mmCIF file of N, CA and C in Angstrom:
data_model
loop_
_atom_site.group_PDB
_atom_site.id
_atom_site.type_symbol
_atom_site.label_atom_id
_atom_site.label_comp_id
_atom_site.label_asym_id
_atom_site.label_seq_id
_atom_site.Cartn_x
_atom_site.Cartn_y
_atom_site.Cartn_z
ATOM 1 N N MET A 1 0.627 112.007 72.643
ATOM 2 C CA MET A 1 1.590 111.549 71.657
ATOM 3 C C MET A 1 1.925 110.087 71.936
ATOM 4 N N VAL A 2 1.980 109.319 70.907
ATOM 5 C CA VAL A 2 2.273 107.893 71.022
ATOM 6 C C VAL A 2 3.775 107.693 70.932
ATOM 7 N N GLY A 3 4.294 106.904 71.869
ATOM 8 C CA GLY A 3 5.720 106.634 71.866
ATOM 9 C C GLY A 3 6.129 105.730 70.722
ATOM 10 N N ARG A 4 7.414 105.715 70.455
ATOM 11 C CA ARG A 4 7.929 104.892 69.360
ATOM 12 C C ARG A 4 7.663 103.416 69.646
ATOM 13 N N GLY A 5 7.142 102.723 68.639
ATOM 14 C CA GLY A 5 6.874 101.308 68.781
ATOM 15 C C GLY A 5 5.528 100.991 69.409
ATOM 16 N N LYS A 6 4.804 102.014 69.841
ATOM 17 C CA LYS A 6 3.491 101.781 70.436
ATOM 18 C C LYS A 6 2.414 102.217 69.455
ATOM 19 N N SER A 7 1.365 101.447 69.424
ATOM 20 C CA SER A 7 0.246 101.730 68.535
ATOM 21 C C SER A 7 -0.744 102.657 69.225
ATOM 22 N N ALA A 8 -1.407 103.513 68.440
ATOM 23 C CA ALA A 8 -2.421 104.401 68.992
ATOM 24 C C ALA A 8 -3.643 103.603 69.449
ATOM 25 N N MET A 9 -3.857 102.432 68.858
ATOM 26 C CA MET A 9 -4.957 101.557 69.280
ATOM 27 C C MET A 9 -4.498 100.113 69.173
ATOM 28 N N ASP A 10 -5.082 99.277 70.020
ATOM 29 C CA ASP A 10 -4.689 97.870 69.978
ATOM 30 C C ASP A 10 -5.308 97.186 68.763
ATOM 31 N N ALA A 11 -4.948 95.948 68.546
ATOM 32 C CA ALA A 11 -5.377 95.223 67.343
ATOM 33 C C ALA A 11 -6.892 95.064 67.275
ATOM 34 N N ASP A 12 -7.534 94.797 68.406
ATOM 35 C CA ASP A 12 -8.994 94.632 68.403
ATOM 36 C C ASP A 12 -9.703 95.932 68.042
ATOM 37 N N ASN A 13 -9.240 97.030 68.615
ATOM 38 C CA ASN A 13 -9.844 98.324 68.287
ATOM 39 C C ASN A 13 -9.583 98.701 66.835
ATOM 40 N N ALA A 14 -8.408 98.403 66.345
ATOM 41 C CA ALA A 14 -8.086 98.700 64.942
ATOM 42 C C ALA A 14 -8.966 97.878 64.011
ATOM 43 N N ARG A 15 -9.195 96.621 64.351
ATOM 44 C CA ARG A 15 -10.058 95.762 63.531
ATOM 45 C C ARG A 15 -11.484 96.287 63.520
ATOM 46 N N ARG A 16 -11.998 96.655 64.689
ATOM 47 C CA ARG A 16 -13.365 97.194 64.759
ATOM 48 C C ARG A 16 -13.485 98.496 63.976
ATOM 49 N N PHE A 17 -12.482 99.349 64.071
ATOM 50 C CA PHE A 17 -12.487 100.610 63.325
ATOM 51 C C PHE A 17 -12.483 100.338 61.826
ATOM 52 N N MET A 18 -11.652 99.404 61.388
ATOM 53 C CA MET A 18 -11.579 99.054 59.968
ATOM 54 C C MET A 18 -12.908 98.496 59.484
ATOM 55 N N MET A 19 -13.494 97.578 60.254
ATOM 56 C CA MET A 19 -14.771 96.976 59.858
ATOM 57 C C MET A 19 -15.872 98.027 59.795
ATOM 58 N N ALA A 20 -15.902 98.934 60.752
ATOM 59 C CA ALA A 20 -16.923 99.984 60.759
ATOM 60 C C ALA A 20 -16.751 100.915 59.563
ATOM 61 N N THR A 21 -15.510 101.243 59.240
ATOM 62 C CA THR A 21 -15.243 102.116 58.098
ATOM 63 C C THR A 21 -15.626 101.442 56.789
ATOM 64 N N VAL A 22 -15.224 100.198 56.619
ATOM 65 C CA VAL A 22 -15.573 99.453 55.399
ATOM 66 C C VAL A 22 -17.086 99.309 55.298
ATOM 67 N N HIS A 23 -17.739 99.012 56.416
ATOM 68 C CA HIS A 23 -19.198 98.854 56.421
ATOM 69 C C HIS A 23 -19.879 100.151 55.969
ATOM 70 N N LYS A 24 -19.466 101.256 56.544
ATOM 71 C CA LYS A 24 -20.087 102.549 56.227
ATOM 72 C C LYS A 24 -19.903 102.911 54.756
ATOM 73 N N GLU A 25 -18.682 102.819 54.272
ATOM 74 C CA GLU A 25 -18.392 103.193 52.882
ATOM 75 C C GLU A 25 -19.075 102.252 51.894
ATOM 76 N N THR A 26 -19.083 100.966 52.192
ATOM 77 C CA THR A 26 -19.716 99.994 51.299
ATOM 78 C C THR A 26 -21.226 100.174 51.291
ATOM 79 N N ALA A 27 -21.811 100.469 52.444
ATOM 80 C CA ALA A 27 -23.259 100.696 52.513
ATOM 81 C C ALA A 27 -23.652 101.904 51.667
ATOM 82 N N GLN A 28 -22.838 102.946 51.685
ATOM 83 C CA GLN A 28 -23.123 104.123 50.857
ATOM 84 C C GLN A 28 -23.020 103.781 49.375
ATOM 85 N N LEU A 29 -22.019 103.027 49.009
ATOM 86 C CA LEU A 29 -21.862 102.606 47.617
ATOM 87 C C LEU A 29 -23.019 101.702 47.194
ATOM 88 N N LEU A 30 -23.450 100.824 48.080
ATOM 89 C CA LEU A 30 -24.585 99.945 47.791
ATOM 90 C C LEU A 30 -25.851 100.754 47.527
ATOM 91 N N LYS A 31 -26.079 101.796 48.310
ATOM 92 C CA LYS A 31 -27.252 102.649 48.080
ATOM 93 C C LYS A 31 -27.212 103.264 46.689
ATOM 94 N N ALA A 32 -26.043 103.729 46.271
ATOM 95 C CA ALA A 32 -25.907 104.318 44.938
ATOM 96 C C ALA A 32 -26.164 103.279 43.853
ATOM 97 N N VAL A 33 -25.610 102.088 44.014
ATOM 98 C CA VAL A 33 -25.801 101.023 43.023
ATOM 99 C C VAL A 33 -27.266 100.606 42.967
ATOM 100 N N GLU A 34 -27.923 100.515 44.120
ATOM 101 C CA GLU A 34 -29.338 100.149 44.125
ATOM 102 C C GLU A 34 -30.190 101.207 43.430
ATOM 103 N N GLU A 35 -29.845 102.460 43.584
ATOM 104 C CA GLU A 35 -30.570 103.527 42.888
ATOM 105 C C GLU A 35 -30.368 103.414 41.377
ATOM 106 N N ILE A 36 -29.166 103.126 40.961
ATOM 107 C CA ILE A 36 -28.893 102.932 39.529
ATOM 108 C C ILE A 36 -29.697 101.744 39.009
ATOM 109 N N CYS A 37 -29.766 100.668 39.782
ATOM 110 C CA CYS A 37 -30.530 99.483 39.369
ATOM 111 C C CYS A 37 -32.016 99.798 39.211
ATOM 112 N N ARG A 38 -32.538 100.702 40.034
ATOM 113 C CA ARG A 38 -33.949 101.070 39.928
ATOM 114 C C ARG A 38 -34.221 101.949 38.708
ATOM 115 N N ARG A 39 -33.262 102.777 38.338
ATOM 116 C CA ARG A 39 -33.489 103.762 37.278
ATOM 117 C C ARG A 39 -33.197 103.261 35.869
ATOM 118 N N TYR A 40 -32.331 102.277 35.744
ATOM 119 C CA TYR A 40 -31.880 101.858 34.415
ATOM 120 C C TYR A 40 -32.243 100.401 34.152
ATOM 121 N N PRO A 41 -32.204 100.004 32.890
ATOM 122 C CA PRO A 41 -32.530 98.613 32.537
ATOM 123 C C PRO A 41 -31.611 97.622 33.268
ATOM 124 N N PRO A 42 -32.110 96.408 33.475
ATOM 125 C CA PRO A 42 -31.323 95.389 34.195
ATOM 126 C C PRO A 42 -29.978 95.107 33.526
ATOM 127 N N SER A 43 -29.006 94.856 34.352
ATOM 128 C CA SER A 43 -27.663 94.522 33.883
ATOM 129 C C SER A 43 -27.121 93.413 34.782
ATOM 130 N N ASP A 44 -26.705 92.312 34.165
ATOM 131 C CA ASP A 44 -26.149 91.208 34.953
ATOM 132 C C ASP A 44 -24.917 91.640 35.735
ATOM 133 N N GLU A 45 -24.082 92.453 35.113
ATOM 134 C CA GLU A 45 -22.859 92.903 35.776
ATOM 135 C C GLU A 45 -23.186 93.772 36.990
ATOM 136 N N LEU A 46 -24.130 94.691 36.816
ATOM 137 C CA LEU A 46 -24.498 95.566 37.929
ATOM 138 C C LEU A 46 -25.183 94.775 39.044
ATOM 139 N N ASN A 47 -25.996 93.815 38.682
ATOM 140 C CA ASN A 47 -26.626 92.966 39.697
ATOM 141 C C ASN A 47 -25.585 92.157 40.464
ATOM 142 N N PHE A 48 -24.534 91.731 39.785
ATOM 143 C CA PHE A 48 -23.462 91.001 40.457
ATOM 144 C C PHE A 48 -22.711 91.917 41.426
ATOM 145 N N VAL A 49 -22.441 93.145 41.002
ATOM 146 C CA VAL A 49 -21.786 94.119 41.884
ATOM 147 C C VAL A 49 -22.662 94.377 43.108
ATOM 148 N N ARG A 50 -23.962 94.529 42.891
ATOM 149 C CA ARG A 50 -24.892 94.750 44.002
ATOM 150 C C ARG A 50 -24.867 93.558 44.964
ATOM 151 N N TYR A 51 -24.846 92.355 44.422
ATOM 152 C CA TYR A 51 -24.770 91.140 45.243
ATOM 153 C C TYR A 51 -23.498 91.143 46.102
ATOM 154 N N LEU A 52 -22.370 91.455 45.486
ATOM 155 C CA LEU A 52 -21.104 91.482 46.230
ATOM 156 C C LEU A 52 -21.119 92.548 47.319
ATOM 157 N N LEU A 53 -21.635 93.729 46.994
ATOM 158 C CA LEU A 53 -21.707 94.800 47.991
ATOM 159 C C LEU A 53 -22.605 94.402 49.158
ATOM 160 N N ARG A 54 -23.720 93.754 48.862
ATOM 161 C CA ARG A 54 -24.607 93.283 49.936
ATOM 162 C C ARG A 54 -23.890 92.291 50.843
ATOM 163 N N MET A 55 -23.103 91.410 50.253
ATOM 164 C CA MET A 55 -22.355 90.440 51.060
ATOM 165 C C MET A 55 -21.343 91.143 51.961
ATOM 166 N N ILE A 56 -20.650 92.129 51.419
ATOM 167 C CA ILE A 56 -19.659 92.866 52.212
ATOM 168 C C ILE A 56 -20.341 93.604 53.356
ATOM 169 N N VAL A 57 -21.451 94.275 53.069
ATOM 170 C CA VAL A 57 -22.183 94.997 54.113
ATOM 171 C C VAL A 57 -22.646 94.024 55.194
ATOM 172 N N SER A 58 -23.167 92.897 54.780
ATOM 173 C CA SER A 58 -23.641 91.899 55.740
ATOM 174 C C SER A 58 -22.499 91.372 56.607
ATOM 175 N N GLU A 59 -21.394 91.029 56.001
ATOM 176 C CA GLU A 59 -20.260 90.467 56.749
ATOM 177 C C GLU A 59 -19.609 91.497 57.661
ATOM 178 N N THR A 60 -19.481 92.730 57.219
ATOM 179 C CA THR A 60 -18.855 93.738 58.076
ATOM 180 C C THR A 60 -19.783 94.130 59.209
ATOM 181 N N ASP A 61 -21.094 94.066 58.990
ATOM 182 C CA ASP A 61 -22.045 94.347 60.061
ATOM 183 C C ASP A 61 -21.990 93.235 61.095
ATOM 184 N N ARG A 62 -21.947 92.003 60.639
ATOM 185 C CA ARG A 62 -21.859 90.843 61.531
ATOM 186 C C ARG A 62 -20.547 90.865 62.304
ATOM 187 N N GLY A 63 -19.482 91.292 61.665
ATOM 188 C CA GLY A 63 -18.163 91.292 62.286
ATOM 189 C C GLY A 63 -17.928 92.420 63.266
ATOM 190 N N ASN A 64 -18.792 93.421 63.288
ATOM 191 C CA ASN A 64 -18.595 94.547 64.194
ATOM 192 C C ASN A 64 -18.872 94.208 65.647
ATOM 193 N N GLY A 65 -19.784 93.267 65.888
ATOM 194 C CA GLY A 65 -20.174 92.969 67.257
ATOM 195 C C GLY A 65 -19.245 92.018 67.972
ATOM 196 N N ALA A 66 -18.862 90.958 67.321
ATOM 197 C CA ALA A 66 -18.063 89.918 67.970
ATOM 198 C C ALA A 66 -16.673 89.857 67.366
ATOM 199 N N ASP A 67 -15.752 89.343 68.142
ATOM 200 C CA ASP A 67 -14.388 89.166 67.643
ATOM 201 C C ASP A 67 -14.281 87.798 67.006
ATOM 202 N N ASP A 68 -14.489 87.748 65.700
ATOM 203 C CA ASP A 68 -14.385 86.497 64.958
ATOM 204 C C ASP A 68 -12.934 86.232 64.627
ATOM 205 N N PRO A 69 -12.514 84.974 64.655
ATOM 206 C CA PRO A 69 -11.111 84.671 64.309
ATOM 207 C C PRO A 69 -10.844 84.856 62.842
#
């Protein structure tokens, strides 16, 4: 049990947990969007969403290893 005013994890561990969670969920969403892009006619909006998801996956993967400011 965590005492009052104490965190279950420190800030660095919380950041790594958040980045790993965002990375995992975004990667799954990216897979779904990429499958939609393969099955249906091209869409500028969907390609833009795919681009943004790729950037998020890339940044959260990069951020998992080192403590960036």
